[in-house]
Amino acid sequence: MTATVPAPPAETPPGVLGRADVGRDDRSLRRFLHGLPPVDEAGLERRSAWLAGRRVAASAERQVLDLAVSMVDLTTLEGADTPGRVRALCAQAHRPEPTDPEVPQVAAVCVYPDLAAVAAEALRGSPVGIAAVATAFPSGRASLPVKLADTALALDGGATEIDMVIDRGAWLAGRYGQAHDEIVAVRALVDGRAHLKVILETGELPGYDDVRRAAWLALLAGADMVKTSTGKTSPAATLPVVQVLLQAVRDWYRTTGERRGVKAAGGIRHAQDAVRHLVAVHEVAGPAWLTPALFRFGASSLLDDLLRRRRTAR
Amino acid sequence: MNWDYGVAPGDAAVAKLKPAYSPFVDGRYVEGGDPLAVHNPTTGERHAEVAAACAADVEHAVGAARRAQVGWGTLPARRARLLFRLAQVVDDRRDELAALEALDAGRPVRRARDDLTAVAAHVRSCAGWADKLEFAGFGPAPRPVGVLGVLVAGALPAVARRVAPALACGNAVVLVPDPDAPLGALVLAEAAAEAGLPNGVLNVVPGGVLDVDVDAVAVTGPPAFCRAAARLVPGRAVARETTGGLAQIVHDDAPLDQAIDGIVEALGEDQRVLVAESVADELGELLRERLARLRVGDPLDHNTDLGPMSSVQRRDRAVALATAADDEGARRWTSPTRLPEHGWFLAPTVFIDVAPTMRVAREEIPGPLLPVLTFRTPAEAVTTAGAPRAAAVWTDKGSRALWTAQRLPAGIVWVNTVNRWEPAAPAAALSDHLVF
């Protein structure tokens, strides 16, 4: 410890902390991941409740609602998705409030990989990103070649962001190396072409300690963002889980000097929930994370509620 | 992005602050003597005055208590019923009392609300005992002591921990509240009257001197305060609960983020941090990052994490202690958080390289100063902690938590949490004589 105000960590080259520093097999990965500081459940939830009680003054509300809109990954992930539905979604993403040009565009649309091409066509010339879920979303239960082919389909369609799922079966069986290597393989495929988000599906992990470990595993393997859920299981993005992910990217930054992001997906439907999450981003990770590059909401109905609130906000 | 939440001030009118208060004796406010000024610590301005209880008022209060105690002590089922009702009144008036604590003692209003919920829970728990004491294992016929003098240097939760069990056991109480923040106790007495407690069962005499004929005395406060109070009533049974001395013991396997939460939650209390040397740097880094973002300001603002100190004297003592720590060679880090221009605020300040012999490691800490001491082994942690009033042990290892709890002579030991005053959990300093 020093006696003066701490300077920000010195910039170190990205990837300074990687698998080589941790180990190459399940056992050494396990030793590293289980050596991370534990999470106390009751305390974590207490802090979340405290953060949820913050009140944003009316004067600051519009600014924060606009920020939330700009962080939305507008999502449709249904078996019944059609090109027409995706095009309608893209139109809304590009111009969320046709009557008010001041409303920012959302960050991205999020679709299944076979519809990435439709979205790319509809959003040609727009800064809105095209995110595609891949790697046998949502279960992740397929062989690696299938997962890579799935990813390639999305990339060829024009996806600029890939949302992959980790292999929860491998994770729960203790095959950390396998879960890690799959992320590395996808990372290698998307490198230079798209942004990689890794879905931990926290609702299927046994506890907050596992959420922290899985987040570190994904960061080690090269995830640009760690994402809570597929939205297909419940509970999905809860404030305590998002807090653990924010702590992980904050600690990653302290260790490597490199900023990675967090995406809260699933279960966030109301503007008020979104604001609570932004308060957590602000206070747990820090103000530097309040940008669409480092924090996202994965949601389908949240945007409507944000716009509704925005109309009534001053 | 630079995001300021803006201010979300609570309504000061909720506190129903009156311009003048006086001793509450025998079920009503009496005239009292010379007015004492009561200041709002957020502005430093005088916001009310309280007529101090003179010798005649204290005598009046003790006399009223003695008369009331006869009936109060003999009807346990009625006591239980009325105390349950008092708990309900405290719950109903929670927002008012919380706002008053914020205005008068500088406690952030959200914390104050939690405090008041705990006060009501405590009264309720004691109420449940009132008619079952015979079966509690204290012998065939536990009897009340009679008239109990209570001196408390502290806020309402500390008052409730003293007063509620005393009332439940059938005693009548004459309470001398904290001179820095006497209003909460006065309104509590008002609430007791509203709940239907007989006149004279609970009397509050701000600034009173209890050198009269009470049957026993219970004191809560810093050690010096307790000693001084005991000297006032020679020959009486004195129950002391020394406050201060919260030891936060952070082991190397601690949930660090939650340990930081716990330290921040107890900020402003008399606490010391004892941390395993191997994680001291990381804890320090996280702590500084967190304290730099802490919101210090108006306690009525819902977004405030830390309010002002309750009196200018406390602030000055804290500043003097910090200066002494500098002189003795501790290194200081002060949070760059924005402080309000007026009022008795102090920025959270961390001291490292603190030796157990330094003043900041031994004396009562009146403000948001955080001395951090390091230890090498769990045994050394216990030795360095000495005899704290309370301790929080942060570790993932159950056996280590229990080992530490068994060896620490603290009134209460929390594991991976802090300041959870469960009414059913025993909490007493070892030196306590049980008088009720």
XYZ file of C-alpha atoms in Angstrom:
750
model
C 0.000 0.000 0.000
C 1.118 3.530 -0.592
C 0.264 6.628 1.307
C -0.823 8.681 -1.650
C -3.781 8.601 -4.006
C -3.240 5.527 -6.173
C -2.265 6.148 -9.757
C -4.191 4.085 -12.314
C -2.428 0.787 -13.008
C 0.374 1.134 -15.518
C -0.624 0.128 -19.031
C 0.544 -3.361 -19.751
C 0.202 -5.161 -23.059
C -3.103 -7.004 -23.477
C -3.070 -10.669 -22.751
C -0.309 -10.333 -20.207
C -2.249 -12.716 -18.017
C -3.117 -15.777 -20.017
C -3.368 -19.499 -19.812
C 0.434 -19.767 -19.791
C 0.504 -18.016 -16.413
C -2.151 -20.270 -15.005
C -1.484 -23.723 -16.346
C -2.493 -25.979 -19.174
C -4.579 -28.727 -17.666
C -7.799 -29.053 -15.677
C -5.907 -29.395 -12.453
C -3.818 -26.259 -12.688
C -6.752 -24.239 -14.018
C -8.757 -25.507 -11.091
C -6.031 -24.463 -8.663
C -6.026 -20.963 -10.118
C -9.806 -20.538 -10.257
C -10.364 -21.926 -6.777
C -7.666 -19.589 -5.458
C -9.727 -16.525 -6.334
C -11.203 -14.712 -3.326
C -14.533 -16.273 -2.328
C -17.848 -14.451 -2.526
C -20.064 -14.206 0.533
C -23.631 -14.573 -0.638
C -25.397 -12.642 2.115
C -22.969 -9.729 1.919
C -23.144 -9.586 -1.855
C -26.924 -9.449 -1.818
C -26.866 -6.823 0.913
C -24.681 -4.545 -1.208
C -26.937 -5.146 -4.189
C -29.934 -4.085 -2.132
C -28.077 -0.943 -1.053
C -27.182 -0.081 -4.649
C -30.738 -0.762 -5.755
C -31.891 1.875 -3.276
C -30.025 4.699 -4.980
C -32.338 7.356 -6.304
C -31.522 9.182 -9.482
C -32.712 12.754 -9.447
C -35.142 13.842 -12.143
C -32.529 16.224 -13.539
C -30.173 13.314 -14.316
C -32.830 10.880 -15.487
C -32.921 11.695 -19.183
C -29.174 11.401 -19.547
C -29.138 7.991 -17.887
C -32.108 6.697 -19.906
C -30.339 7.709 -23.118
C -27.221 5.922 -21.935
C -29.269 2.808 -21.234
C -30.849 2.953 -24.707
C -27.402 3.168 -26.292
C -26.363 0.019 -24.401
C -29.247 -2.184 -25.480
C -28.617 -5.263 -27.607
C -32.111 -5.472 -29.059
C -32.816 -9.165 -29.120
C -35.076 -11.656 -30.809
C -34.220 -15.284 -30.213
C -37.314 -17.299 -31.020
C -37.797 -20.430 -33.050
C -40.429 -18.460 -34.950
C -38.103 -15.621 -36.011
C -38.553 -14.710 -39.674
C -36.649 -12.312 -41.950
C -39.580 -9.948 -41.695
C -39.445 -9.881 -37.903
C -35.683 -9.305 -37.949
C -36.057 -6.439 -40.436
C -38.661 -4.805 -38.213
C -36.331 -5.164 -35.251
C -33.477 -3.585 -37.220
C -35.665 -0.623 -38.126
C -36.455 -0.093 -34.458
C -32.782 -0.472 -33.497
C -31.680 2.110 -36.027
C -34.312 4.654 -35.067
C -35.786 3.697 -31.689
C -38.062 6.752 -31.509
C -38.949 7.926 -35.016
C -40.531 11.100 -33.674
C -37.480 12.118 -31.658
C -34.105 12.127 -33.426
C -32.359 12.847 -30.116
C -32.884 9.302 -28.929
C -29.637 7.420 -29.568
C -29.406 4.225 -31.554
C -29.152 0.955 -29.671
C -25.799 -0.799 -29.530
C -26.714 -3.842 -31.601
C -29.402 -6.243 -32.655
C -29.022 -9.797 -31.464
C -30.318 -12.675 -33.615
C -29.730 -16.343 -34.405
C -26.752 -16.971 -36.750
C -28.799 -17.877 -39.805
C -30.515 -14.474 -39.645
C -27.314 -12.456 -39.275
C -27.248 -11.886 -43.033
C -30.790 -10.465 -42.988
C -29.846 -8.118 -40.158
C -26.620 -7.078 -41.899
C -28.556 -6.258 -45.051
C -31.202 -4.278 -43.138
C -28.573 -2.348 -41.164
C -26.200 -1.588 -44.004
C -24.624 1.815 -43.390
C -25.936 1.999 -39.826
C -23.559 2.047 -36.843
C -25.779 -0.470 -35.052
C -23.853 -3.710 -34.477
C -24.995 -7.139 -35.610
C -24.698 -9.613 -32.795
C -25.357 -13.288 -33.432
C -25.608 -16.019 -30.853
C -23.568 -19.043 -31.830
C -21.959 -22.300 -30.632
C -25.212 -24.262 -30.418
C -27.037 -21.565 -28.450
C -28.613 -21.880 -25.920
C -27.507 -25.282 -24.604
C -24.017 -25.452 -26.085
C -24.505 -29.194 -26.442
C -22.766 -29.934 -29.752
C -19.318 -30.946 -30.938
C -16.646 -28.310 -31.397
C -16.707 -28.519 -35.237
C -20.461 -27.871 -35.182
C -19.971 -24.927 -32.839
C -17.271 -23.481 -35.078
C -19.414 -23.986 -38.181
C -22.258 -22.201 -36.379
C -19.928 -19.303 -35.625
C -18.622 -19.215 -39.188
C -22.200 -19.006 -40.495
C -22.793 -15.926 -38.374
C -19.512 -14.304 -39.383
C -20.100 -14.961 -43.063
C -23.552 -13.426 -42.678
C -21.906 -10.219 -41.507
C -22.080 -10.507 -37.711
C -19.878 -7.989 -35.948
C -20.379 -9.509 -32.528
C -20.553 -13.165 -31.521
C -22.377 -14.219 -28.344
C -21.127 -17.722 -27.547
C -22.153 -20.013 -24.693
C -19.733 -21.887 -22.467
C -20.062 -25.633 -22.138
C -21.789 -25.820 -18.754
C -21.628 -29.608 -18.811
C -17.847 -29.501 -19.069
C -17.700 -26.801 -16.400
C -19.845 -28.701 -13.903
C -17.907 -31.908 -14.569
C -14.693 -30.065 -13.711
C -13.328 -30.114 -17.276
C -12.240 -26.487 -17.072
C -9.629 -27.042 -19.771
C -12.275 -28.067 -22.290
C -14.524 -25.093 -21.504
C -11.489 -22.836 -21.855
C -10.212 -24.350 -25.097
C -13.570 -23.991 -26.802
C -13.573 -20.276 -26.060
C -10.018 -20.028 -27.379
C -11.031 -21.831 -30.599
C -13.959 -19.472 -31.180
C -11.766 -16.526 -30.291
C -9.269 -17.607 -32.970
C -12.051 -17.816 -35.528
C -13.584 -14.413 -34.794
C -10.318 -12.555 -34.192
C -10.162 -9.375 -36.213
C -13.683 -9.890 -37.572
C -15.966 -9.600 -34.572
C -16.260 -8.841 -30.907
C -16.601 -11.919 -28.621
C -19.090 -12.140 -25.757
C -19.067 -15.255 -23.631
C -22.333 -16.348 -22.021
C -21.804 -18.009 -18.647
C -25.467 -18.973 -18.124
C -25.155 -18.135 -14.437
C -28.555 -19.598 -13.637
C -27.085 -23.026 -14.273
C -23.989 -22.490 -12.121
C -24.216 -23.565 -8.503
C -23.296 -20.290 -6.812
C -21.622 -16.898 -6.909
C -18.162 -18.435 -6.429
C -18.679 -20.334 -9.680
C -19.853 -17.173 -11.415
C -16.620 -15.461 -10.436
C -14.514 -18.430 -11.566
C -16.354 -18.813 -14.861
C -15.924 -15.106 -15.549
C -12.192 -15.388 -14.966
C -11.994 -18.458 -17.185
C -13.710 -16.574 -20.008
C -11.476 -13.530 -19.543
C -8.370 -15.707 -19.556
C -9.553 -17.340 -22.774
C -9.968 -13.976 -24.467
C -13.590 -12.882 -24.037
C -14.181 -9.215 -24.815
C -17.267 -9.315 -22.642
C -18.700 -11.720 -20.099
C -22.436 -12.121 -20.324
C -24.790 -13.453 -17.668
C -27.341 -15.570 -19.481
C -28.969 -16.854 -22.607
C -32.320 -15.543 -21.443
C -33.664 -19.071 -21.770
C -33.289 -20.023 -18.105
C -34.388 -18.357 -14.928
C -32.983 -16.680 -12.876
C -31.043 -14.756 -15.502
C -29.394 -11.383 -14.926
C -29.808 -10.500 -11.263
C -28.098 -7.565 -9.619
C -25.825 -9.745 -7.418
C -24.671 -11.811 -10.404
C -23.951 -8.707 -12.459
C -22.076 -7.295 -9.476
C -19.804 -10.375 -9.433
C -19.099 -9.977 -13.155
C -18.344 -6.287 -12.676
C -15.922 -7.173 -9.887
C -14.246 -9.665 -12.227
C -13.658 -7.117 -15.006
C -12.544 -4.542 -12.465
C -10.031 -7.037 -11.014
C -8.941 -7.984 -14.539
C -8.232 -4.316 -15.177
C -6.273 -4.008 -11.943
C -4.203 -7.032 -12.924
C -3.636 -6.400 -16.627
C -4.503 -2.758 -17.268
C -6.984 -3.890 -19.892
C -10.711 -3.079 -19.788
C -13.147 -5.868 -20.625
C -16.934 -5.581 -20.631
C -20.063 -7.059 -19.087
C -23.432 -7.823 -20.638
C -26.484 -8.301 -18.454
C -29.002 -10.360 -20.370
C -32.348 -11.827 -19.498
C -34.957 -10.669 -17.054
C -34.304 -6.925 -17.329
C -37.616 -5.562 -18.526
C -38.098 -2.248 -16.790
C -36.280 1.050 -17.032
C -35.914 1.036 -13.273
C -34.016 -2.302 -13.388
C -31.728 -0.899 -16.052
C -30.965 2.175 -13.954
C -30.158 -0.059 -10.972
C -27.695 -1.989 -13.090
C -26.081 1.218 -14.277
C -25.677 2.329 -10.667
C -23.874 -0.965 -10.017
C -21.657 -0.417 -13.076
C -20.852 3.074 -11.851
C -20.006 2.076 -8.299
C -18.591 -1.444 -8.624
C -16.550 -1.255 -11.843
C -16.279 2.515 -12.132
C -17.417 5.398 -14.326
C -15.073 4.261 -17.134
C -17.413 1.296 -17.742
C -20.415 3.533 -18.465
C -20.099 3.126 -22.225
C -21.728 0.739 -24.727
C -18.264 -0.610 -25.474
C -18.025 -1.997 -21.938
C -21.573 -2.562 -20.754
C -24.630 -3.909 -22.536
C -28.170 -4.967 -21.804
C -29.474 -7.979 -23.672
C -33.226 -7.486 -23.823
C -36.267 -7.524 -26.032
C -38.882 -5.512 -24.131
C -36.597 -3.208 -22.109
C -36.246 -0.692 -24.950
C -39.965 0.028 -25.009
C -40.032 0.717 -21.294
C -36.942 2.950 -21.510
C -38.633 4.993 -24.229
C -41.863 5.170 -22.263
C -39.998 6.502 -19.244
C -38.015 8.874 -21.413
C -41.186 10.470 -22.744
C -42.314 11.309 -19.227
C -38.855 12.359 -17.991
C -38.018 15.988 -18.192
C -19.207 9.260 -18.386
C -19.447 11.668 -15.519
C -22.643 10.715 -13.782
C -23.925 12.492 -10.746
C -27.146 11.020 -9.384
C -28.174 14.455 -8.212
C -29.586 14.930 -4.762
C -32.603 12.968 -3.568
C -33.240 14.720 -0.296
C -35.733 13.303 2.131
C -38.266 15.645 3.603
C -36.886 17.254 6.753
C -40.447 17.989 7.843
C -41.006 14.254 8.357
C -38.821 14.533 11.450
C -41.403 16.883 13.044
C -38.548 18.747 14.675
C -39.732 21.144 17.343
C -37.876 24.325 18.289
C -37.772 23.399 21.961
C -37.654 20.186 23.944
C -37.521 19.545 27.667
C -37.167 16.570 30.030
C -39.860 13.927 29.674
C -40.931 13.009 33.180
C -43.978 11.175 34.496
C -45.628 10.937 31.085
C -45.173 14.513 29.901
C -42.650 17.174 29.003
C -41.756 19.236 32.083
C -40.229 22.656 32.155
C -36.597 21.816 32.872
C -33.719 24.180 33.539
C -31.218 26.015 31.381
C -31.609 25.390 27.677
C -28.891 23.406 25.944
C -28.391 24.169 22.274
C -28.767 21.220 19.923
C -26.969 21.522 16.616
C -27.604 20.079 13.217
C -24.262 18.458 12.393
C -24.871 18.862 8.665
C -24.952 22.632 8.838
C -23.307 23.230 12.187
C -26.257 25.452 13.046
C -28.366 25.357 16.141
C -31.685 23.776 15.198
C -33.413 23.222 18.516
C -32.872 23.634 22.173
C -33.400 21.219 24.991
C -34.030 22.363 28.504
C -31.530 20.488 30.656
C -32.879 18.481 33.548
C -31.936 20.137 36.824
C -31.533 18.285 40.112
C -35.235 18.776 40.909
C -36.265 17.232 37.599
C -34.090 14.170 38.174
C -35.545 13.802 41.649
C -39.023 14.196 40.220
C -38.239 11.532 37.592
C -36.870 9.062 40.136
C -39.888 9.634 42.358
C -42.286 9.085 39.466
C -40.370 5.989 38.421
C -40.551 4.581 41.917
C -44.295 5.068 42.090
C -44.840 3.626 38.631
C -42.558 0.652 39.178
C -44.794 -0.889 41.846
C -47.599 -1.595 39.405
C -45.358 -2.091 36.390
C -43.253 -4.724 38.159
C -46.170 -6.871 39.276
C -48.176 -7.375 36.078
C -46.016 -9.202 33.538
C -48.730 -9.952 30.979
C -49.702 -6.292 30.828
C -46.035 -5.330 30.398
C -45.755 -7.718 27.478
C -48.864 -6.321 25.824
C -47.768 -2.690 26.187
C -44.223 -3.353 25.000
C -45.570 -5.119 21.925
C -47.596 -2.001 21.323
C -44.495 0.166 21.776
C -42.725 -1.869 19.095
C -45.674 -1.206 16.817
C -45.581 2.531 17.522
C -41.842 2.597 16.743
C -42.543 0.792 13.476
C -45.325 3.251 12.646
C -43.166 6.262 13.434
C -40.059 4.791 11.826
C -39.657 7.415 9.125
C -40.126 10.231 11.600
C -37.569 8.822 14.038
C -35.115 8.011 11.223
C -35.323 11.540 9.842
C -34.828 12.878 13.356
C -31.699 10.735 13.798
C -30.431 12.051 10.472
C -31.055 15.664 11.474
C -29.806 15.351 15.017
C -27.040 12.735 14.893
C -26.026 12.865 11.232
C -26.864 9.226 10.590
C -27.621 8.623 6.875
C -31.376 8.253 6.673
C -31.340 4.851 4.964
C -29.093 3.451 7.673
C -31.237 5.142 10.312
C -34.321 3.407 8.966
C -32.621 0.039 9.281
C -31.620 1.043 12.810
C -35.218 1.804 13.712
C -36.398 -1.509 12.314
C -33.828 -3.150 14.580
C -35.040 -1.063 17.542
C -38.606 -2.238 17.009
C -37.412 -5.831 16.638
C -35.509 -5.545 19.878
C -38.461 -4.152 21.795
C -40.644 -6.898 20.340
C -38.221 -9.624 21.335
C -38.018 -8.291 24.889
C -41.793 -7.974 25.057
C -42.014 -11.686 24.408
C -39.867 -12.384 27.447
C -41.792 -10.147 29.831
C -44.339 -12.734 31.002
C -42.077 -15.775 30.610
C -39.177 -14.798 32.823
C -40.133 -17.292 35.496
C -39.432 -20.053 33.034
C -36.198 -18.592 31.681
C -33.976 -20.470 34.074
C -33.011 -17.540 36.309
C -34.468 -19.209 39.379
C -37.991 -19.480 40.737
C -38.847 -15.812 41.038
C -36.736 -13.316 39.096
C -37.495 -9.909 40.484
C -37.009 -6.449 39.029
C -34.300 -4.313 40.564
C -36.586 -1.306 40.880
C -35.642 2.066 39.472
C -32.848 1.850 36.961
C -30.708 4.774 35.893
C -29.558 4.406 32.303
C -26.835 6.480 30.681
C -26.227 5.991 27.008
C -23.695 7.672 24.778
C -25.056 6.498 21.477
C -28.018 6.457 19.154
C -31.416 4.802 19.506
C -30.298 1.184 18.885
C -27.944 1.436 21.858
C -30.749 3.004 23.920
C -33.148 0.207 22.983
C -30.622 -2.499 23.851
C -30.509 -1.060 27.356
C -34.022 0.141 27.973
C -36.141 -2.601 26.395
C -34.883 -5.522 28.530
C -34.995 -3.355 31.652
C -38.640 -2.474 31.037
C -39.546 -6.029 30.112
C -38.163 -7.238 33.436
C -40.383 -4.832 35.334
C -38.023 -1.985 36.091
C -38.815 1.676 35.683
C -36.170 3.683 33.875
C -34.664 7.136 34.195
C -32.631 7.676 31.033
C -29.907 10.225 30.428
C -29.494 10.340 26.649
C -26.436 11.143 24.564
C -25.710 14.854 25.012
C -24.766 15.126 21.319
C -28.061 13.721 20.066
C -30.750 13.668 22.745
C -33.847 14.132 20.600
C -34.371 10.517 19.500
C -34.577 9.319 23.088
C -37.106 12.023 23.980
C -39.335 11.043 21.091
C -38.961 7.384 22.078
C -40.351 8.268 25.504
C -43.187 10.090 23.768
C -43.815 6.938 21.726
C -43.892 4.882 24.920
C -46.550 7.169 26.329
C -48.478 6.880 23.052
C -48.283 3.087 23.321
C -49.917 3.325 26.725
C -46.980 2.632 29.015
C -47.933 4.022 32.436
C -46.626 7.460 33.316
C -43.257 7.370 35.007
C -42.139 3.991 33.631
C -39.798 5.634 31.129
C -38.402 9.075 31.911
C -35.815 10.934 29.875
C -33.694 13.612 31.532
C -31.224 15.207 29.093
C -28.148 16.527 30.829
C -29.333 15.129 34.154
C -26.938 13.957 36.852
C -27.933 10.599 38.289
C -26.417 11.011 41.730
C -29.740 10.304 43.393
C -31.335 7.256 44.837
C -31.677 4.798 41.972
C -31.396 1.072 42.610
C -28.905 0.300 39.874
C -27.250 1.948 36.929
C -26.668 0.738 33.395
C -24.146 2.572 31.250
C -23.396 2.297 27.564
C -20.579 4.277 26.087
C -16.854 4.572 25.613
C -14.770 3.210 28.510
C -13.999 6.620 30.015
C -17.695 7.556 29.940
C -18.581 4.303 31.721
C -15.947 4.810 34.402
C -17.091 8.371 35.061
C -20.715 7.257 35.311
C -19.836 4.478 37.741
C -18.040 6.944 39.998
C -21.212 9.045 40.245
C -23.159 6.318 42.002
C -20.843 4.674 44.517
C -22.238 1.563 46.084
C -24.721 0.860 43.315
C -24.678 -2.098 40.989
C -23.450 -0.853 37.636
C -23.873 -2.687 34.352
C -21.390 -1.417 31.831
C -21.515 -1.929 28.132
C -18.458 -0.284 26.723
C -18.907 0.734 23.150
C -16.204 1.112 20.642
C -13.502 -1.247 19.683
C -14.950 -3.022 16.695
C -12.212 -5.251 15.287
C -12.537 -6.181 11.632
C -10.304 -9.225 11.210
C -9.663 -10.014 7.557
C -7.966 -13.357 6.939
C -6.116 -14.271 3.756
C -9.041 -16.388 2.507
C -11.638 -13.675 3.168
C -14.369 -12.695 0.721
C -12.501 -9.442 0.124
C -15.247 -7.520 -1.641
C -17.697 -8.231 1.143
C -15.082 -7.417 3.789
C -14.734 -4.006 2.146
C -18.521 -3.642 2.251
C -18.484 -4.444 5.968
C -15.713 -1.978 6.720
C -17.500 0.742 4.758
C -20.821 -0.046 6.423
C -19.290 0.482 9.862
C -17.382 3.594 8.801
C -17.575 6.318 11.423
C -17.715 3.814 14.253
C -14.779 3.102 16.487
C -13.253 0.362 14.349
C -9.873 -1.031 13.457
C -8.971 -3.245 10.539
C -6.677 -6.197 11.157
C -5.639 -7.827 7.930
C -3.416 -10.770 7.042
C -0.184 -9.311 5.718
C -0.388 -11.370 2.519
C -3.629 -9.702 1.400
C -3.029 -6.292 2.960
C -1.997 -4.642 -0.301
C -4.979 -5.930 -2.223
C -7.409 -5.003 0.548
C -5.837 -1.558 0.739
C -6.165 -1.033 -2.991
C -9.830 -2.076 -3.055
C -10.576 -0.051 0.059
C -9.078 3.130 -1.357
C -10.900 2.664 -4.639
C -14.170 2.243 -2.751
C -13.662 5.093 -0.308
C -12.766 7.441 -3.151
C -16.269 6.900 -4.565
C -18.099 7.117 -1.259
C -20.832 9.710 -1.155
C -20.335 11.933 1.871
C -22.979 14.538 2.499
C -26.414 15.432 3.775
C -27.689 12.488 5.827
C -31.240 13.212 4.684
C -30.190 12.539 1.080
C -31.086 8.957 0.163
C -27.858 8.628 -1.803
C -25.598 9.497 1.113
C -23.260 6.766 2.376
C -21.627 8.731 5.157
C -22.971 11.715 7.072
C -21.290 14.220 9.361
C -20.027 13.506 12.842
C -22.517 14.150 15.600
C -20.666 17.002 17.294
C -17.905 19.466 16.618
C -16.032 18.101 19.623
C -15.964 14.641 18.104
C -14.713 16.051 14.840
C -11.951 17.942 16.600
C -10.974 14.824 18.547
C -10.793 12.847 15.325
C -8.597 15.490 13.718
C -6.320 15.494 16.761
C -6.070 11.699 16.669
C -5.198 11.778 12.980
C -2.474 14.328 13.636
C -1.117 12.164 16.443
C -1.026 9.193 14.074
C 1.021 11.244 11.610
C 3.438 12.218 14.370
C 3.816 8.631 15.496
C 4.788 7.528 12.012
C 1.619 6.040 10.526
C 1.082 6.738 6.842
C -2.195 8.318 5.847
C -4.388 8.215 2.766
C -7.358 10.569 2.618
C -10.289 9.969 0.324
C -10.532 12.611 -2.402
C -14.330 12.458 -2.194
C -16.127 15.783 -2.229
C -17.090 17.128 1.198
C -19.844 19.659 1.873
C -18.573 23.113 2.746
C -20.382 23.406 6.045
C -21.026 20.971 8.827
C -18.896 18.597 10.805
C -17.638 16.397 8.031
C -14.404 14.517 7.800
C -13.128 12.652 4.753
C -12.603 8.912 5.247
C -8.956 8.428 6.064
C -6.941 5.219 6.064
C -3.825 4.774 8.155
C -1.280 2.096 7.365
C 1.985 1.126 9.009
C 0.089 1.369 12.268
C 1.824 -0.186 15.256
C -0.348 -1.553 18.080
C 1.299 0.916 20.464
C 0.161 4.024 18.589
C -2.687 6.133 19.932
C -4.788 5.521 16.830
C -4.562 1.790 17.535
C -5.573 2.052 21.174
C -7.884 5.014 21.716
C -11.504 5.482 20.849
C -11.808 6.591 17.241
C -14.556 9.197 16.991
C -14.870 9.399 13.216
C -14.273 7.810 9.808
C -10.622 7.057 10.461
C -9.457 3.566 9.606
C -6.250 2.313 11.144
C -5.080 -0.820 9.330
C -2.854 -3.206 11.237
C -1.401 -6.373 9.782
C -0.948 -9.804 11.305
C 0.933 -12.917 10.235
C -1.021 -15.692 11.943
C -4.558 -16.082 13.285
C -3.098 -16.212 16.798
C -1.397 -12.886 16.221
C -4.700 -11.448 15.018
C -6.361 -12.407 18.292
C -3.511 -10.920 20.324
C -3.516 -7.679 18.350
C -7.296 -7.339 18.593
C -7.023 -7.297 22.401
C -10.440 -7.042 24.014
C -12.732 -5.447 21.453
C -16.393 -4.854 22.188
C -17.296 -6.627 18.990
C -15.490 -8.285 16.160
C -16.170 -9.261 12.588
C -14.144 -12.169 11.289
C -13.828 -12.412 7.526
C -12.801 -15.846 6.340
C -14.096 -18.627 4.140
C -13.007 -21.235 6.627
C -15.577 -22.102 9.281
C -13.095 -23.679 11.656
C -10.970 -20.549 11.627
C -13.977 -18.341 12.322
C -14.996 -20.490 15.297
C -11.419 -20.696 16.575
C -11.166 -16.907 16.512
C -14.578 -16.410 18.106
C -13.682 -18.710 20.995
C -10.508 -16.830 21.771
C -11.663 -13.235 21.381
C -13.032 -11.731 24.588
C -15.591 -9.751 22.586
C -19.255 -9.256 23.419
C -20.293 -10.443 19.981
C -18.427 -11.910 17.035
C -19.851 -11.804 13.537
C -18.632 -14.031 10.750
C -18.499 -12.488 7.268
C -20.878 -9.733 8.287
C -20.987 -6.841 10.704
C -23.413 -4.919 12.899
C -26.233 -7.432 12.605
C -27.805 -6.911 15.998
C -30.140 -9.836 16.178
C -32.325 -9.331 19.231
C -32.051 -13.030 20.062
C -28.256 -13.125 19.848
C -26.494 -12.616 23.158
C -24.385 -9.487 23.098
C -22.641 -8.352 26.210
C -19.175 -7.378 27.201
C -17.575 -9.935 29.483
C -17.217 -7.419 32.285
C -20.974 -6.933 32.494
C -22.702 -7.639 35.759
C -26.133 -8.891 34.899
C -28.527 -6.718 36.788
C -31.793 -7.268 35.044
